[in-house]
XYZ file of N, CA, C and O in Angstrom:
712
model
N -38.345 -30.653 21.841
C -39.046 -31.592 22.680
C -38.717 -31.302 24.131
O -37.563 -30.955 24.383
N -39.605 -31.406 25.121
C -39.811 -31.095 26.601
C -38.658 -31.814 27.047
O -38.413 -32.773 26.316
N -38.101 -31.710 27.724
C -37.308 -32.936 28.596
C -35.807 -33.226 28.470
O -34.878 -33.618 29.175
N -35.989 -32.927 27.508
C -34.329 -33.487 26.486
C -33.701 -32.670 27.380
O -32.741 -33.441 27.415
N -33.403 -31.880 28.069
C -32.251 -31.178 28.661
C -31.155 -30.573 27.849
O -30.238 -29.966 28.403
N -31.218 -30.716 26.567
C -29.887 -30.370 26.102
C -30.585 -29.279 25.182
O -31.716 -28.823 25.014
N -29.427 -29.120 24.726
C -30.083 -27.466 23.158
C -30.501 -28.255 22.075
O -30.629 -29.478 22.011
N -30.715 -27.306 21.156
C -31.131 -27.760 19.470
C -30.165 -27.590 18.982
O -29.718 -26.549 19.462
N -29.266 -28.119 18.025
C -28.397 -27.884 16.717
C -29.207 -28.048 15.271
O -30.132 -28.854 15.165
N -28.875 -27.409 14.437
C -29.012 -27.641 13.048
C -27.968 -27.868 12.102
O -26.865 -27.367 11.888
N -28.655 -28.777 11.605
C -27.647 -29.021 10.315
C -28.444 -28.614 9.305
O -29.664 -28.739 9.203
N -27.562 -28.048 8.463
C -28.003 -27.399 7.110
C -27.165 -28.564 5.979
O -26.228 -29.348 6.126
N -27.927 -28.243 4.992
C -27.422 -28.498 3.774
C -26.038 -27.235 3.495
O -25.947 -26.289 4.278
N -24.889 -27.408 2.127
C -24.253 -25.979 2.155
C -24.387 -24.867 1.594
O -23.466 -24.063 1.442
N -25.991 -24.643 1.088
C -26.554 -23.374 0.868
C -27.823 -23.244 1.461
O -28.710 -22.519 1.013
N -27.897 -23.832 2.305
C -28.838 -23.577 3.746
C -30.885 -24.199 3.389
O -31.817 -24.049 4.180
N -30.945 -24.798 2.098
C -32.595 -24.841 1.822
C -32.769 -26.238 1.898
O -33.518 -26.792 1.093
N -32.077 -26.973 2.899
C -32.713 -27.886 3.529
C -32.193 -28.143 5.315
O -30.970 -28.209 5.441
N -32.736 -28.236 6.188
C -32.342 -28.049 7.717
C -32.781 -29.051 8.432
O -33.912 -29.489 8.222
N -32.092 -29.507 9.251
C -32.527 -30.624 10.512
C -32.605 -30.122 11.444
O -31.956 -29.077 11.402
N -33.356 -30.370 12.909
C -33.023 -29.629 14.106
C -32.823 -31.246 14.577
O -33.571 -32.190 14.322
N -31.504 -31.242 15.387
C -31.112 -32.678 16.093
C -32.070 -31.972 17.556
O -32.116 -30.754 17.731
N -32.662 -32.813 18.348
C -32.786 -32.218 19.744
C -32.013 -33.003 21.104
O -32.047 -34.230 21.193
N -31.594 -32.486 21.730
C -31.476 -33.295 22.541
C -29.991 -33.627 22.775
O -29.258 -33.502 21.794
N -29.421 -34.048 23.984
C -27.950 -34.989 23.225
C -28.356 -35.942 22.130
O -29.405 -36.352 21.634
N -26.622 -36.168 21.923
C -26.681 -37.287 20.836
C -26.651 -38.376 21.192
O -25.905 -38.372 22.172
N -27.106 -39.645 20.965
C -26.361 -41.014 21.332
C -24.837 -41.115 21.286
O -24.311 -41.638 22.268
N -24.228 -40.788 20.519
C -22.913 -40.874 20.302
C -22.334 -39.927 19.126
O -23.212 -39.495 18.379
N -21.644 -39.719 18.971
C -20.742 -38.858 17.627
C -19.524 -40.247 17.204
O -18.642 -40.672 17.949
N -19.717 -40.528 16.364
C -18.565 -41.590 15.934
C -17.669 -40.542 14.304
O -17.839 -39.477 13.711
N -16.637 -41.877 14.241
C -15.866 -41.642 13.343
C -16.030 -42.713 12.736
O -15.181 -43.431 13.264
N -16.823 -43.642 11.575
C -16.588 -44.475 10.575
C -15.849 -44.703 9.117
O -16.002 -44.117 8.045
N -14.837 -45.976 9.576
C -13.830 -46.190 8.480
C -14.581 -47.895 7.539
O -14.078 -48.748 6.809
N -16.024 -47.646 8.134
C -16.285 -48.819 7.156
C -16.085 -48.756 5.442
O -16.035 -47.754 4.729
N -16.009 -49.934 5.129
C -16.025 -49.988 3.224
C -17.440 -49.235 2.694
O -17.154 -48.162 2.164
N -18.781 -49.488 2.693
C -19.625 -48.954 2.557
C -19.796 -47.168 2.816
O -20.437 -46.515 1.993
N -19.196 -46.536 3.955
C -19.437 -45.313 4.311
C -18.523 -44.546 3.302
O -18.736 -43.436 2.814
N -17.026 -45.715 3.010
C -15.727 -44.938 1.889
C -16.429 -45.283 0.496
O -16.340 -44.301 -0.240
N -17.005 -46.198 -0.031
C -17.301 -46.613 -0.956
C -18.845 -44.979 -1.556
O -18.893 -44.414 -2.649
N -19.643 -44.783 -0.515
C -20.569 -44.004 -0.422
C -19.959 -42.557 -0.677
O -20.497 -41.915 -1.579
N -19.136 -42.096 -0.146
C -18.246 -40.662 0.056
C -17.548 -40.202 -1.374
O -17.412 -39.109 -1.925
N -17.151 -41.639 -1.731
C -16.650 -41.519 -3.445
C -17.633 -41.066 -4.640
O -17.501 -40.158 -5.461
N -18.747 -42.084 -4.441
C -20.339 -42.090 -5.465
C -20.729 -40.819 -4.939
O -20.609 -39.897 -5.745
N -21.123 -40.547 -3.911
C -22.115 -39.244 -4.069
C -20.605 -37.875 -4.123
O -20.824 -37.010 -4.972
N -19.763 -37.757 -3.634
C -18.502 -36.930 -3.636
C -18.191 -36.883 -5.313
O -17.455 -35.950 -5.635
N -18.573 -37.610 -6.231
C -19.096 -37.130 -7.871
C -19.838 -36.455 -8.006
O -19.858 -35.809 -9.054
N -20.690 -36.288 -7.148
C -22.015 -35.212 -7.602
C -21.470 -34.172 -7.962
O -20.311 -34.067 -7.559
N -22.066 -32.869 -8.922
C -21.386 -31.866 -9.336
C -21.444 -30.984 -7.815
O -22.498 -31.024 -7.181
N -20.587 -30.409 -7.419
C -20.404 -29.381 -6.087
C -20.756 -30.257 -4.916
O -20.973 -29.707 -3.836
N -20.821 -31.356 -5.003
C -21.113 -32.315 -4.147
C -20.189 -31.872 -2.583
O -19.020 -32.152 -2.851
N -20.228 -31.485 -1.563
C -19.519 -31.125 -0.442
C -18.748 -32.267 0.214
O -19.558 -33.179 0.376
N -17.543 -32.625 0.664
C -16.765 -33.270 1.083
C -17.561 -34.249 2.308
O -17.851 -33.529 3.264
N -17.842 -35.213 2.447
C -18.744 -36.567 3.289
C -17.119 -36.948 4.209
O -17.362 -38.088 4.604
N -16.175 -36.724 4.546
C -14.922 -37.404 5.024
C -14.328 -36.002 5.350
O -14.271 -34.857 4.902
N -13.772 -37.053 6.774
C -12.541 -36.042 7.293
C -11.492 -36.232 6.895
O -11.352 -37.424 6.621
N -10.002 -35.224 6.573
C -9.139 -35.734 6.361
C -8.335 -37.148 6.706
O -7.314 -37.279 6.031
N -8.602 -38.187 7.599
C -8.397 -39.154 7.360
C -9.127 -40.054 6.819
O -8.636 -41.180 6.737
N -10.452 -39.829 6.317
C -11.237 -41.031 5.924
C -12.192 -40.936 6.662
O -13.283 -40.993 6.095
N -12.195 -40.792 7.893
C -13.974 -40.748 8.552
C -14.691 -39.912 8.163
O -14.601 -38.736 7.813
N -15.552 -40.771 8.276
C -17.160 -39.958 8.021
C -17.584 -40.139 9.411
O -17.829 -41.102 10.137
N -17.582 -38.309 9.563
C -18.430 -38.117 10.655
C -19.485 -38.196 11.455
O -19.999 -37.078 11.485
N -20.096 -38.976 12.147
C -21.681 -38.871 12.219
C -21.814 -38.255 13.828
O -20.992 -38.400 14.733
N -22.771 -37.721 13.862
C -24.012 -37.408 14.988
C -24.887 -38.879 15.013
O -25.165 -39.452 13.959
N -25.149 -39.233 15.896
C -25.880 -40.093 16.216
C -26.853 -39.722 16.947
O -26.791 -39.533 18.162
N -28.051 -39.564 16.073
C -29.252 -38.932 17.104
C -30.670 -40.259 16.772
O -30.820 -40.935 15.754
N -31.372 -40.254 17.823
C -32.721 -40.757 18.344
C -33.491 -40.409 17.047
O -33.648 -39.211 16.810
N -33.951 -41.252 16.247
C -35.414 -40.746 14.890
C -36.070 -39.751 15.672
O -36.327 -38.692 15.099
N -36.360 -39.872 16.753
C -37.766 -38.864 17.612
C -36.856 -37.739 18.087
O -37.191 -37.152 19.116
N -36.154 -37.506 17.690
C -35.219 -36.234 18.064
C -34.763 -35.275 16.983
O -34.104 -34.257 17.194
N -35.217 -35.741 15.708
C -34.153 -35.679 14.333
C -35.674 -34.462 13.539
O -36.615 -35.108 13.079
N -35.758 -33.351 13.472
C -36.834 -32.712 13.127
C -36.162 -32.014 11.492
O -35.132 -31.344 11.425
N -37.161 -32.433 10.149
C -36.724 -31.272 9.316
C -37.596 -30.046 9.105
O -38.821 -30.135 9.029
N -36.970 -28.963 9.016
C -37.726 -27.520 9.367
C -37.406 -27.013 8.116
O -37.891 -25.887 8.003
N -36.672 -27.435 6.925
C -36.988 -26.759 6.041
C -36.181 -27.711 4.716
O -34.997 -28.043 4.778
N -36.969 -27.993 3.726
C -36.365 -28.513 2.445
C -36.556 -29.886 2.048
O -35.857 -30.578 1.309
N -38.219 -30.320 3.010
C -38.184 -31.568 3.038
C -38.247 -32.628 1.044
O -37.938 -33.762 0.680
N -38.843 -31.335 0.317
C -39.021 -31.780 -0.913
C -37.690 -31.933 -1.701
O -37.697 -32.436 -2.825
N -36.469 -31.468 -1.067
C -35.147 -31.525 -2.185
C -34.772 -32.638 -1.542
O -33.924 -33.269 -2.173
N -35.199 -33.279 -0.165
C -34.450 -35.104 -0.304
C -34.474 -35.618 -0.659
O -35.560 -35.820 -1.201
N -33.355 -36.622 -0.915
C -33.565 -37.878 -2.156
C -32.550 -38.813 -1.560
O -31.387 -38.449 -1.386
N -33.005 -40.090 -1.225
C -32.196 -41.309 -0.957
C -31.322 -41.453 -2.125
O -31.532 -40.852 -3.178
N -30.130 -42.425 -1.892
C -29.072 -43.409 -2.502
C -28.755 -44.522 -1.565
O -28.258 -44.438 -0.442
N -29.132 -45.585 -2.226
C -28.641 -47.049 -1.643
C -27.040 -47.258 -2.776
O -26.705 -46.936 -3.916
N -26.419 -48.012 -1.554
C -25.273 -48.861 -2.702
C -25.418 -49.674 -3.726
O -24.710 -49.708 -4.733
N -26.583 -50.512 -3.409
C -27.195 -51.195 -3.827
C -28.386 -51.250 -3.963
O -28.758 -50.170 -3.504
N -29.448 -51.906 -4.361
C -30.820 -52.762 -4.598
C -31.457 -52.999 -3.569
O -32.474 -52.391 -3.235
N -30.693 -54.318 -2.673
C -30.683 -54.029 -1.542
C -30.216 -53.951 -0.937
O -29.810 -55.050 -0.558
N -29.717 -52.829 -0.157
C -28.741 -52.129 0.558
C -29.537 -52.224 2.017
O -30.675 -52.654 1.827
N -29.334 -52.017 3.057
C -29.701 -52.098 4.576
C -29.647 -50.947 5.029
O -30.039 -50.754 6.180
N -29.149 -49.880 4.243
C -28.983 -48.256 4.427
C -29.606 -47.428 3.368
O -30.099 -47.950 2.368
N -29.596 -46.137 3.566
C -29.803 -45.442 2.839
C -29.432 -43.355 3.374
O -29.812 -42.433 4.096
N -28.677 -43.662 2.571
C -28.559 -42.171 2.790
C -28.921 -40.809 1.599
O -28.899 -40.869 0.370
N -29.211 -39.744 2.404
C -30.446 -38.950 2.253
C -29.729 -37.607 1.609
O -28.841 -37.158 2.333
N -29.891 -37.093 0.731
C -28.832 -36.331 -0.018
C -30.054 -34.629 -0.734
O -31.075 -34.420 -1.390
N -29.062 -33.946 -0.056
C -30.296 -32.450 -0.585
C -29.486 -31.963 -1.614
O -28.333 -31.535 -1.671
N -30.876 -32.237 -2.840
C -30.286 -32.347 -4.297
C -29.980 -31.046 -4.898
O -29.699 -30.856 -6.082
N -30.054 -30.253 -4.061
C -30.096 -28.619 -4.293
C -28.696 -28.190 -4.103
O -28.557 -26.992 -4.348
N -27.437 -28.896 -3.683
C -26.216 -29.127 -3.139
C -25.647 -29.814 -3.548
O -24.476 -29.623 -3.877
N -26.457 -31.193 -3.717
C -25.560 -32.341 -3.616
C -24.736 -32.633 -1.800
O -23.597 -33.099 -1.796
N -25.394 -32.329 -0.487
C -24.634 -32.605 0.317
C -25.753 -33.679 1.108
O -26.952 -33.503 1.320
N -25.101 -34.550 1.363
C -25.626 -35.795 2.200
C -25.759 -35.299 3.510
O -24.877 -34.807 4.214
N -27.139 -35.507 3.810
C -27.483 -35.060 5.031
C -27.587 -35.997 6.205
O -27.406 -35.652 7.372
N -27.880 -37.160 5.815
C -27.542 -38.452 6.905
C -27.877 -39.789 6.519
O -28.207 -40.094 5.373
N -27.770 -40.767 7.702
C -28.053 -41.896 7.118
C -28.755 -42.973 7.965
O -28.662 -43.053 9.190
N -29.395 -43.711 7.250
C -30.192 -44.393 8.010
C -30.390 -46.263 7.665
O -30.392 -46.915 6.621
N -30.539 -46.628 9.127
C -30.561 -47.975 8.811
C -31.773 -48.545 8.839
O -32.316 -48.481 9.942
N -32.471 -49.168 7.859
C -33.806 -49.588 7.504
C -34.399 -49.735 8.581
O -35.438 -49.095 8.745
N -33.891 -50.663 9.685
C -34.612 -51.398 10.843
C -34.001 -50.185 11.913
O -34.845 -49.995 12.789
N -32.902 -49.393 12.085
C -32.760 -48.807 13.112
C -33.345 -47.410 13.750
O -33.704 -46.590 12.904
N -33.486 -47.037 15.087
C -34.245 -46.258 15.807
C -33.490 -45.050 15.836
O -33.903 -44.283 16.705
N -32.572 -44.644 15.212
C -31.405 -43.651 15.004
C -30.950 -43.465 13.646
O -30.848 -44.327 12.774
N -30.613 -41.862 13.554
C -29.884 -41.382 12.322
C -29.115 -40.871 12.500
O -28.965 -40.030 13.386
N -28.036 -41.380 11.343
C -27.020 -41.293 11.556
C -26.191 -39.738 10.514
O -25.526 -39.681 9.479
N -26.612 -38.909 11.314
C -26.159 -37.281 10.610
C -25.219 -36.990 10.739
O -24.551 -37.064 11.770
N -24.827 -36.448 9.394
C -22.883 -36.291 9.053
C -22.650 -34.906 9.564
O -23.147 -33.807 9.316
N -21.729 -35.343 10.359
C -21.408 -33.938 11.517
C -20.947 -32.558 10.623
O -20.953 -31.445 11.149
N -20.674 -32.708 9.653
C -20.069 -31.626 8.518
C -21.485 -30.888 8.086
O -21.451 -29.820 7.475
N -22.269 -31.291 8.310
C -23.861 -30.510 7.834
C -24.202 -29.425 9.060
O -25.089 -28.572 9.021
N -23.269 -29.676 10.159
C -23.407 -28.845 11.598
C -22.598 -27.566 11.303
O -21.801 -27.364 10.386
N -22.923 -26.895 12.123
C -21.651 -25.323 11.745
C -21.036 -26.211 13.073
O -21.574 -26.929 13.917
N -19.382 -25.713 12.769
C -18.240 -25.988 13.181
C -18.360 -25.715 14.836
O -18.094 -26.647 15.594
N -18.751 -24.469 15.349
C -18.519 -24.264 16.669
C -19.727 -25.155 17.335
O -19.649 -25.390 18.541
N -20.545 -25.523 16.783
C -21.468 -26.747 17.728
C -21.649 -28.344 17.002
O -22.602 -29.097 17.199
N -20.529 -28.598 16.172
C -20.372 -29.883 15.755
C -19.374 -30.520 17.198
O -18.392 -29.905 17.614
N -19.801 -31.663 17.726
C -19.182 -32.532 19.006
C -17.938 -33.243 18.133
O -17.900 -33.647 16.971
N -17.257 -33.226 18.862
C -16.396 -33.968 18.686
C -16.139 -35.520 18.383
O -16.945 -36.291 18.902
N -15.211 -36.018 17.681
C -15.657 -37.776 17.681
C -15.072 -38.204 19.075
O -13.955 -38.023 19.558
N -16.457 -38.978 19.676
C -16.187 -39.805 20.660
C -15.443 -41.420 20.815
O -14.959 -41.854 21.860
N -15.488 -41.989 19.787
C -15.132 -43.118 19.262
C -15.262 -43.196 17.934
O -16.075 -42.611 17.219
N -13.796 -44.503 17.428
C -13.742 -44.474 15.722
C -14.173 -45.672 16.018
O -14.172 -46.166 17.145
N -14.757 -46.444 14.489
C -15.312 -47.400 14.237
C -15.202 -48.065 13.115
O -15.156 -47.377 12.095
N -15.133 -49.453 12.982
C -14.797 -50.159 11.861
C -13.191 -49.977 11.166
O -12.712 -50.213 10.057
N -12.572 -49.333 12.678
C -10.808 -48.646 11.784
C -10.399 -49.773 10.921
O -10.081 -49.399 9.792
N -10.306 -51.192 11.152
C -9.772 -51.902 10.294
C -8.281 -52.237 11.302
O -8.193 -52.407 12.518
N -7.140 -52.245 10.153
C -5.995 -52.086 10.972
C -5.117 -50.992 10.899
O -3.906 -51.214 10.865
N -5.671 -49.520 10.861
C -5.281 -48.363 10.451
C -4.475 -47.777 12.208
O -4.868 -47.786 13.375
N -3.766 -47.526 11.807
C -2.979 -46.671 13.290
C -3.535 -45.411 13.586
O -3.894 -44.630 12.705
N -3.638 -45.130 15.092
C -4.185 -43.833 14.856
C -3.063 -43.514 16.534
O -2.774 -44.433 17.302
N -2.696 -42.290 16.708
C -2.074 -41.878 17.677
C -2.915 -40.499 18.241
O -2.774 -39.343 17.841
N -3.787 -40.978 19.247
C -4.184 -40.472 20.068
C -5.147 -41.268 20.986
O -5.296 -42.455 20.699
N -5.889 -40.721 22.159
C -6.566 -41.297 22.378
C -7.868 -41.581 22.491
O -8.325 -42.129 23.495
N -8.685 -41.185 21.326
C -9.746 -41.570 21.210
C -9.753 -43.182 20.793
O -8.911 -43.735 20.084
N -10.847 -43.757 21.377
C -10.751 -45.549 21.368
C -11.379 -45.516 19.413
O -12.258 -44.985 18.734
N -10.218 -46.466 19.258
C -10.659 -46.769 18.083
C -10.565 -48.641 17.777
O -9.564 -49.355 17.711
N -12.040 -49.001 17.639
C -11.802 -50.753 17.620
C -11.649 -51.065 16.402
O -11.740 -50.170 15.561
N -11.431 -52.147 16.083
C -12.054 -52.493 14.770
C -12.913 -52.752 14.084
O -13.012 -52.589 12.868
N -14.085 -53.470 15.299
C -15.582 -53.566 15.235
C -16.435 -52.353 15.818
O -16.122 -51.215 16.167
N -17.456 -52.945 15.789
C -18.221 -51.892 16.698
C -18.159 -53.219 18.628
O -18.420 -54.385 18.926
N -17.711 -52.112 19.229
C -18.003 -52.415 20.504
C -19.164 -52.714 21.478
O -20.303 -52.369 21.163
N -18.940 -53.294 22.557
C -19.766 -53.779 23.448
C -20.554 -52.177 24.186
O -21.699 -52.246 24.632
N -20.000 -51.230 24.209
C -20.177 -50.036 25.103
C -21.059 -49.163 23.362
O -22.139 -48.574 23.406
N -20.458 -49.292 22.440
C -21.291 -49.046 21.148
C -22.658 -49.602 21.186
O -23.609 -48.912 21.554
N -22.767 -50.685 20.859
C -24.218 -51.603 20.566
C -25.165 -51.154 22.143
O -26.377 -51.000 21.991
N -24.484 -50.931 23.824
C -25.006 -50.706 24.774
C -25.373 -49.044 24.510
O -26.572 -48.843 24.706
N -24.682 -47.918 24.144
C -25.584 -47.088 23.791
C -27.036 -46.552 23.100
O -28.034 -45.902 23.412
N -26.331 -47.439 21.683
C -28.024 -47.882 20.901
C -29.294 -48.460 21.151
O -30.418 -48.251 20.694
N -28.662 -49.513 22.287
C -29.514 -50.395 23.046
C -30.972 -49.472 24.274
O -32.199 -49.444 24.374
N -29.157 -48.591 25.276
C -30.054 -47.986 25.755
C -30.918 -46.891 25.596
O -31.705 -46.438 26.427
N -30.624 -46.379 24.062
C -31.174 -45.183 23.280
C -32.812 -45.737 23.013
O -33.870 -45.503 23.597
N -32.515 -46.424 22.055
C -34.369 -48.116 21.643
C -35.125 -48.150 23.124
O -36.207 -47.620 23.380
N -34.345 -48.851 23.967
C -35.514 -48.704 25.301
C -35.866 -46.936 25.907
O -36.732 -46.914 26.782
N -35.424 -45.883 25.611
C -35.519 -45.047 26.199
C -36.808 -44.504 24.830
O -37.481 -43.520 25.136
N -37.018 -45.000 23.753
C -37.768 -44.882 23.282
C -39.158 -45.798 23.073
O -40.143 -45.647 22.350
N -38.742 -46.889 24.113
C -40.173 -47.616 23.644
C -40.109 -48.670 23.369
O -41.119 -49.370 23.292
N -38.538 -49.253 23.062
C -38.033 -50.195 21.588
C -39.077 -49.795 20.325
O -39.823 -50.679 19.903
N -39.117 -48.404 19.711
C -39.866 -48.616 18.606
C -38.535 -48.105 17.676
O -37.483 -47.645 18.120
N -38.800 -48.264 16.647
C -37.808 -47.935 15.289
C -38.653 -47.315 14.034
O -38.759 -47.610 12.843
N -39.288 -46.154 15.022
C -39.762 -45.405 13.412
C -39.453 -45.048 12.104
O -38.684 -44.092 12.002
N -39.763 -45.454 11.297
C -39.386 -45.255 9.811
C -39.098 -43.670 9.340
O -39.949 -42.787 9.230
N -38.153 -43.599 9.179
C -38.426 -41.574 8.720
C -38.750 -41.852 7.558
O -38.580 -42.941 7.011
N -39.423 -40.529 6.921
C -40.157 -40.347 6.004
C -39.471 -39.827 4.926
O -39.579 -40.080 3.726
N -38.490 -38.790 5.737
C -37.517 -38.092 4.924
C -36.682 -38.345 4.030
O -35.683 -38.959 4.403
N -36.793 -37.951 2.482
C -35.890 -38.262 1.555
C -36.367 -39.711 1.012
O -35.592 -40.655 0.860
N -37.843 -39.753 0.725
C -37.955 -41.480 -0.074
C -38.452 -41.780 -1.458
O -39.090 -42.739 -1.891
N -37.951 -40.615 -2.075
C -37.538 -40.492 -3.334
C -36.141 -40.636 -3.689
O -35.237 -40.008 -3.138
N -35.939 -41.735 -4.909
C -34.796 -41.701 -5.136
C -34.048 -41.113 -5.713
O -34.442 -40.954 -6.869
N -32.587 -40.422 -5.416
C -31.408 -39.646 -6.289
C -31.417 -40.109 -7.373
O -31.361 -41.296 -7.695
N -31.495 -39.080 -8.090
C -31.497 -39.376 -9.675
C -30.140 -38.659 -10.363
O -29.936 -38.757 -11.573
């Protein structure tokens, strides 16, 4: 896309036959220690060859990119959603050709949330902030709250108006994991 100023990254699946192109910066790169993201990492981390969803401490990595930024260029037919539930408020998007979760998405939100481990290593960003830590210690200084923050929800915020306030539905992956 014109404008974005920044490069393209791809994330692949881990035998490469499904691809995202993120464009653009990201909204944010987080580290999430919610129950749902650990609870998720366990269920699909059964899949047979299923690829590791968590960093050695427990986060799950995400890219936080704009829906209108988030392009798939190849493998759109091996996606397949998993909710936690019935009704779940998420859904994340899993290339069944792997078993590796490619990202995640919130029903109503204008952003996806792509697991930085689907990136090759030398252009995966770093975590900018952890989220949902709970009361876990961490010694360094990346900010880690327990909630999501005021400077959090103001990124997303100003991500929605820089789009329109619209919250396009992706299309990607709306068949369910079987």
């Amino acid at each position: 896309m014109a404008g974005t100023g920044h490069r393209t990254v791809v994330a692949t699946c881990v035998c490469g036959s499904a691809a995202l192109e993120l464009i653009g910066a990201p909204i944010m790169t987080v580290g999430c220690y919610c129950d749902s993201c650990r609870e998720a990492a366990e269920v699909l981390g059964d899949r047979m060859n299923a690829p590791p969803m968590t960093e050695d401490d427990g986060a799950t990595h995400f890219v936080i990119q704009r829906k209108d930024r988030v392009r798939c260029t190849r493998g759109d037919a091996i996606l397949r959603e998993h909710r936690l539930t019935g009704d779940s408020k998420t859904r994340r998007v899993v290339a069944t050709c792997c078993n590796a979760a490619m990202f995640l998405e919130f029903d109503s939100g204008h952003w996806l949330s792509v697991y930085a481990n689907r990136l090759d290593p030398a252009e995966r960003p770093s975590i900018e902030q952890r989220t949902m830590t709970g009361d876990r210690p961490f010694n360094d200084d990346i900010p880690s709250p327990h909630r999501h923050t005021l400077s959090f929800m103001w990124k997303l915020m100003a991500a929605w108006a820089a789009m329109g306030f619209k919250a396009p539905k992706s299309a990607l992956g709306r068949s369910p994991l079987q």
